[in-house]
mmCIF file of C-alpha atoms in Angstrom:
data_model
loop_
_atom_site.group_PDB
_atom_site.id
_atom_site.type_symbol
_atom_site.label_atom_id
_atom_site.label_comp_id
_atom_site.label_asym_id
_atom_site.label_seq_id
_atom_site.Cartn_x
_atom_site.Cartn_y
_atom_site.Cartn_z
ATOM 1 C CA UNK R 1 195.052 -4.917 12.442
ATOM 2 C CA UNK R 2 195.718 -1.441 13.807
ATOM 3 C CA UNK R 3 193.178 1.262 12.960
ATOM 4 C CA UNK R 4 193.271 5.043 12.593
ATOM 5 C CA UNK R 5 190.241 7.317 12.988
ATOM 6 C CA UNK R 6 190.635 10.627 11.155
ATOM 7 C CA UNK R 7 188.350 13.628 11.510
ATOM 8 C CA UNK R 8 188.081 17.356 11.006
ATOM 9 C CA UNK R 9 188.739 18.911 14.411
ATOM 10 C CA UNK R 10 185.779 21.302 14.253
ATOM 11 C CA UNK R 11 183.362 18.481 13.379
ATOM 12 C CA UNK R 12 184.042 16.839 16.739
ATOM 13 C CA UNK R 13 185.121 19.702 18.996
ATOM 14 C CA UNK R 14 182.707 22.637 18.987
ATOM 15 C CA UNK R 15 184.489 25.755 20.247
ATOM 16 C CA UNK R 16 181.249 27.031 21.819
ATOM 17 C CA UNK R 17 180.390 23.771 23.580
ATOM 18 C CA UNK R 18 181.364 23.207 27.226
ATOM 19 C CA UNK R 19 181.539 19.420 26.785
ATOM 20 C CA UNK R 20 183.959 19.811 23.874
ATOM 21 C CA UNK R 21 186.147 22.099 25.969
ATOM 22 C CA UNK R 22 186.077 19.642 28.867
ATOM 23 C CA UNK R 23 186.829 16.633 26.653
ATOM 24 C CA UNK R 24 189.750 18.362 24.945
ATOM 25 C CA UNK R 25 191.315 19.501 28.225
ATOM 26 C CA UNK R 26 190.743 16.090 29.846
ATOM 27 C CA UNK R 27 192.508 14.468 26.871
ATOM 28 C CA UNK R 28 195.423 16.900 27.078
ATOM 29 C CA UNK R 29 195.700 16.210 30.799
ATOM 30 C CA UNK R 30 195.466 12.470 30.233
ATOM 31 C CA UNK R 31 198.332 12.546 27.721
ATOM 32 C CA UNK R 32 200.529 14.737 29.917
ATOM 33 C CA UNK R 33 199.988 12.575 32.988
ATOM 34 C CA UNK R 34 200.297 9.322 31.031
ATOM 35 C CA UNK R 35 203.670 10.329 29.573
ATOM 36 C CA UNK R 36 205.103 11.544 32.889
ATOM 37 C CA UNK R 37 203.599 8.735 34.979
ATOM 38 C CA UNK R 38 204.708 6.037 32.520
ATOM 39 C CA UNK R 39 208.242 7.413 32.501
ATOM 40 C CA UNK R 40 208.225 7.481 36.291
ATOM 41 C CA UNK R 41 207.238 3.810 36.523
ATOM 42 C CA UNK R 42 209.629 2.862 33.723
ATOM 43 C CA UNK R 43 212.601 4.630 35.313
ATOM 44 C CA UNK R 44 211.874 3.010 38.666
ATOM 45 C CA UNK R 45 212.979 -0.339 37.190
ATOM 46 C CA UNK R 46 216.027 0.909 35.278
ATOM 47 C CA UNK R 47 219.444 1.553 36.805
ATOM 48 C CA UNK R 48 220.784 5.062 36.144
ATOM 49 C CA UNK R 49 223.586 7.246 37.421
ATOM 50 C CA UNK R 50 221.031 10.057 37.743
ATOM 51 C CA UNK R 51 219.348 9.161 41.021
ATOM 52 C CA UNK R 52 217.130 12.263 40.875
ATOM 53 C CA UNK R 53 215.468 11.321 37.584
ATOM 54 C CA UNK R 54 212.591 9.384 39.157
ATOM 55 C CA UNK R 55 212.050 12.159 41.692
ATOM 56 C CA UNK R 56 211.845 14.676 38.848
ATOM 57 C CA UNK R 57 209.146 12.704 37.009
ATOM 58 C CA UNK R 58 207.342 12.178 40.302
ATOM 59 C CA UNK R 59 207.179 15.965 40.796
ATOM 60 C CA UNK R 60 206.096 16.544 37.192
ATOM 61 C CA UNK R 61 203.340 13.929 37.546
ATOM 62 C CA UNK R 62 202.108 15.491 40.793
ATOM 63 C CA UNK R 63 202.136 18.960 39.216
ATOM 64 C CA UNK R 64 199.971 17.755 36.323
ATOM 65 C CA UNK R 65 197.655 15.943 38.727
ATOM 66 C CA UNK R 66 197.128 19.032 40.862
ATOM 67 C CA UNK R 67 195.969 20.984 37.796
ATOM 68 C CA UNK R 68 193.789 18.046 36.715
ATOM 69 C CA UNK R 69 191.892 18.161 39.999
ATOM 70 C CA UNK R 70 191.241 21.880 39.522
ATOM 71 C CA UNK R 71 189.899 21.110 36.023
ATOM 72 C CA UNK R 72 187.591 18.408 37.379
ATOM 73 C CA UNK R 73 186.321 20.730 40.080
ATOM 74 C CA UNK R 74 185.675 23.539 37.589
ATOM 75 C CA UNK R 75 183.370 21.370 35.447
ATOM 76 C CA UNK R 76 181.760 19.390 38.271
ATOM 77 C CA UNK R 77 178.322 21.052 37.835
ATOM 78 C CA UNK R 78 178.287 21.213 34.040
ATOM 79 C CA UNK R 79 175.102 19.424 32.914
ATOM 80 C CA UNK R 80 176.655 18.090 29.700
ATOM 81 C CA UNK R 81 179.621 16.653 31.563
ATOM 82 C CA UNK R 82 177.308 15.087 34.155
ATOM 83 C CA UNK R 83 175.259 13.505 31.346
ATOM 84 C CA UNK R 84 178.354 12.033 29.688
ATOM 85 C CA UNK R 85 179.613 10.659 33.020
ATOM 86 C CA UNK R 86 176.277 8.854 33.416
ATOM 87 C CA UNK R 87 176.999 6.919 30.201
ATOM 88 C CA UNK R 88 180.356 5.408 31.238
ATOM 89 C CA UNK R 89 180.827 2.198 33.208
ATOM 90 C CA UNK R 90 180.271 1.862 36.949
ATOM 91 C CA UNK R 91 184.002 1.323 37.489
ATOM 92 C CA UNK R 92 184.930 4.479 35.548
ATOM 93 C CA UNK R 93 182.310 6.466 37.475
ATOM 94 C CA UNK R 94 183.807 5.204 40.740
ATOM 95 C CA UNK R 95 187.205 6.478 39.637
ATOM 96 C CA UNK R 96 185.609 9.823 38.813
ATOM 97 C CA UNK R 97 183.891 10.022 42.213
ATOM 98 C CA UNK R 98 187.240 9.529 43.957
ATOM 99 C CA UNK R 99 188.735 12.365 41.898
ATOM 100 C CA UNK R 100 185.687 14.579 42.395
ATOM 101 C CA UNK R 101 185.857 14.120 46.163
ATOM 102 C CA UNK R 102 189.581 14.882 46.210
ATOM 103 C CA UNK R 103 189.170 17.926 43.952
ATOM 104 C CA UNK R 104 186.597 19.428 46.321
ATOM 105 C CA UNK R 105 189.259 19.769 49.018
ATOM 106 C CA UNK R 106 191.656 22.071 47.195
ATOM 107 C CA UNK R 107 190.502 25.100 49.212
ATOM 108 C CA UNK R 108 190.961 23.204 52.509
ATOM 109 C CA UNK R 109 194.435 24.040 53.843
ATOM 110 C CA UNK R 110 194.532 20.843 55.941
ATOM 111 C CA UNK R 111 193.696 18.513 53.047
ATOM 112 C CA UNK R 112 195.952 16.109 51.157
ATOM 113 C CA UNK R 113 195.519 18.400 48.159
ATOM 114 C CA UNK R 114 196.875 21.446 49.980
ATOM 115 C CA UNK R 115 199.489 19.753 52.173
ATOM 116 C CA UNK R 116 201.014 17.462 49.518
ATOM 117 C CA UNK R 117 199.998 18.400 45.964
ATOM 118 C CA UNK R 118 200.254 22.198 46.118
ATOM 119 C CA UNK R 119 203.735 22.406 47.702
ATOM 120 C CA UNK R 120 205.138 19.862 45.239
ATOM 121 C CA UNK R 121 203.587 21.673 42.276
ATOM 122 C CA UNK R 122 204.829 25.087 43.463
ATOM 123 C CA UNK R 123 208.315 23.797 44.258
ATOM 124 C CA UNK R 124 208.538 22.131 40.836
ATOM 125 C CA UNK R 125 207.334 25.067 38.757
ATOM 126 C CA UNK R 126 208.673 28.066 40.676
ATOM 127 C CA UNK R 127 212.359 28.482 41.496
ATOM 128 C CA UNK R 128 211.622 31.794 43.186
ATOM 129 C CA UNK R 129 208.369 33.441 44.266
ATOM 130 C CA UNK R 130 208.676 36.976 42.897
ATOM 131 C CA UNK R 131 205.181 37.894 44.094
ATOM 132 C CA UNK R 132 206.169 37.327 47.714
ATOM 133 C CA UNK R 133 209.960 37.503 47.596
ATOM 134 C CA UNK R 134 210.551 38.619 51.200
ATOM 135 C CA UNK R 135 208.609 35.750 52.796
ATOM 136 C CA UNK R 136 209.993 33.303 50.246
ATOM 137 C CA UNK R 137 213.546 34.374 51.059
ATOM 138 C CA UNK R 138 212.923 33.781 54.773
ATOM 139 C CA UNK R 139 211.466 30.363 54.029
ATOM 140 C CA UNK R 140 214.417 29.441 51.796
ATOM 141 C CA UNK R 141 216.852 30.598 54.473
ATOM 142 C CA UNK R 142 215.149 28.363 57.048
ATOM 143 C CA UNK R 143 215.054 25.369 54.694
ATOM 144 C CA UNK R 144 218.743 25.703 53.855
ATOM 145 C CA UNK R 145 219.642 26.124 57.538
ATOM 146 C CA UNK R 146 217.909 22.839 58.397
ATOM 147 C CA UNK R 147 219.998 21.069 55.753
ATOM 148 C CA UNK R 148 223.348 22.189 57.190
ATOM 149 C CA UNK R 149 224.287 18.696 58.362
ATOM 150 C CA UNK R 150 223.039 16.863 55.271
ATOM 151 C CA UNK R 151 225.735 14.572 53.887
ATOM 152 C CA UNK R 152 225.522 15.035 50.117
ATOM 153 C CA UNK R 153 227.660 14.880 46.984
ATOM 154 C CA UNK R 154 228.199 15.385 43.294
ATOM 155 C CA UNK R 155 229.710 12.776 40.978
ATOM 156 C CA UNK R 156 231.723 12.959 37.772
ATOM 157 C CA UNK R 157 231.531 9.668 35.855
ATOM 158 C CA UNK R 158 233.276 10.919 32.709
ATOM 159 C CA UNK R 159 233.898 13.899 30.465
ATOM 160 C CA UNK R 160 230.388 14.237 28.992
ATOM 161 C CA UNK R 161 227.815 16.602 30.467
ATOM 162 C CA UNK R 162 225.394 13.693 31.039
ATOM 163 C CA UNK R 163 228.040 11.989 33.164
ATOM 164 C CA UNK R 164 228.090 14.753 35.771
ATOM 165 C CA UNK R 165 225.560 14.175 38.540
ATOM 166 C CA UNK R 166 224.835 17.158 40.814
ATOM 167 C CA UNK R 167 223.102 15.012 43.403
ATOM 168 C CA UNK R 168 223.194 17.664 46.152
ATOM 169 C CA UNK R 169 220.515 19.726 44.356
ATOM 170 C CA UNK R 170 218.131 16.765 43.997
ATOM 171 C CA UNK R 171 218.694 15.771 47.608
ATOM 172 C CA UNK R 172 218.118 19.321 48.835
ATOM 173 C CA UNK R 173 214.939 19.549 46.732
ATOM 174 C CA UNK R 174 213.681 16.271 48.204
ATOM 175 C CA UNK R 175 214.222 17.348 51.810
ATOM 176 C CA UNK R 176 212.809 20.836 51.238
ATOM 177 C CA UNK R 177 209.566 19.164 50.183
ATOM 178 C CA UNK R 178 209.360 16.272 52.625
ATOM 179 C CA UNK R 179 211.506 17.385 55.551
ATOM 180 C CA UNK R 180 214.998 16.456 56.577
ATOM 181 C CA UNK R 181 213.910 13.384 58.564
ATOM 182 C CA UNK R 182 211.738 11.564 55.983
ATOM 183 C CA UNK R 183 212.817 8.032 55.110
ATOM 184 C CA UNK R 184 212.476 6.046 51.883
ATOM 185 C CA UNK R 185 209.415 4.122 53.090
ATOM 186 C CA UNK R 186 207.476 7.294 53.930
ATOM 187 C CA UNK R 187 208.334 8.700 50.508
ATOM 188 C CA UNK R 188 207.319 5.475 48.768
ATOM 189 C CA UNK R 189 204.037 5.414 50.705
ATOM 190 C CA UNK R 190 203.247 8.911 49.427
ATOM 191 C CA UNK R 191 204.304 7.838 45.942
ATOM 192 C CA UNK R 192 201.998 4.793 46.063
ATOM 193 C CA UNK R 193 199.023 6.891 47.198
ATOM 194 C CA UNK R 194 199.575 9.450 44.459
ATOM 195 C CA UNK R 195 200.195 6.718 41.883
ATOM 196 C CA UNK R 196 196.814 5.192 42.740
ATOM 197 C CA UNK R 197 195.048 8.514 42.223
ATOM 198 C CA UNK R 198 196.836 9.106 38.929
ATOM 199 C CA UNK R 199 195.983 5.622 37.671
ATOM 200 C CA UNK R 200 192.343 6.287 38.584
ATOM 201 C CA UNK R 201 192.354 9.443 36.489
ATOM 202 C CA UNK R 202 193.898 7.755 33.450
ATOM 203 C CA UNK R 203 191.436 4.850 33.669
ATOM 204 C CA UNK R 204 188.507 7.273 33.959
ATOM 205 C CA UNK R 205 189.781 9.612 31.237
ATOM 206 C CA UNK R 206 190.350 6.828 28.709
ATOM 207 C CA UNK R 207 186.746 5.677 28.966
ATOM 208 C CA UNK R 208 185.265 9.191 29.118
ATOM 209 C CA UNK R 209 187.196 10.276 26.019
ATOM 210 C CA UNK R 210 186.066 7.220 24.046
ATOM 211 C CA UNK R 211 182.492 7.924 25.141
ATOM 212 C CA UNK R 212 182.775 11.522 23.936
ATOM 213 C CA UNK R 213 184.268 10.514 20.582
ATOM 214 C CA UNK R 214 181.545 7.893 20.076
ATOM 215 C CA UNK R 215 178.988 10.709 20.165
ATOM 216 C CA UNK R 216 180.550 11.889 16.890
ATOM 217 C CA UNK R 217 181.082 8.493 15.285
ATOM 218 C CA UNK R 218 179.560 9.581 11.985
ATOM 219 C CA UNK R 219 182.277 12.235 11.664
ATOM 220 C CA UNK R 220 185.115 9.711 11.928
ATOM 221 C CA UNK R 221 186.789 8.098 8.934
ATOM 222 C CA UNK R 222 188.226 4.776 10.076
ATOM 223 C CA UNK R 223 190.819 2.848 8.107
ATOM 224 C CA UNK R 224 193.562 0.247 8.590
ATOM 225 C CA UNK R 225 197.119 1.255 9.401
ATOM 226 C CA UNK R 226 199.436 -0.517 6.986
#
């Protein structure tokens, strides 16, 4: 029998409590990454005329994950968070340690965080860098020049908007991020590494969130879902 636990938000999440803030943001991040990551894995097994769809959800997932690591790093020394982490399972703590170690490298320009996560996040969320437009324009010029010989296309499968596939934009986006010479196996290797990190976060977050909510068990009203 399915269950629902109802509660007054303020009885569980104290607006002046750092652990409440952390738990709420971790849950938001978990949901965002779960939805994008699940769609990415789901689309990987489904045929579609839109070849760039999986790449889009890959970039969205990476963008969420980059912000998640910054969140983890921000709260790494919070005593209440540290205490809650001590209460979860060994496996969940191991997942957290992997994320904590990775999050500590975001200021290192040679790290996986800076070389892979940041460019993907920036490319996904910013179509033009207005704060540094001159340098960005030079960079875009160079990227487009390198793609001169790219064999690309667009496809019209029918009269509906969904049936028009502007594949050249997805292909250009892919090569701007990973270079014009990257092959499918290199891309899939990066995807597998990132997928492992994301799965670690979701596994950790699920247990940490349950642990946090259990601290307020007396505030929960649990009933059956009919």
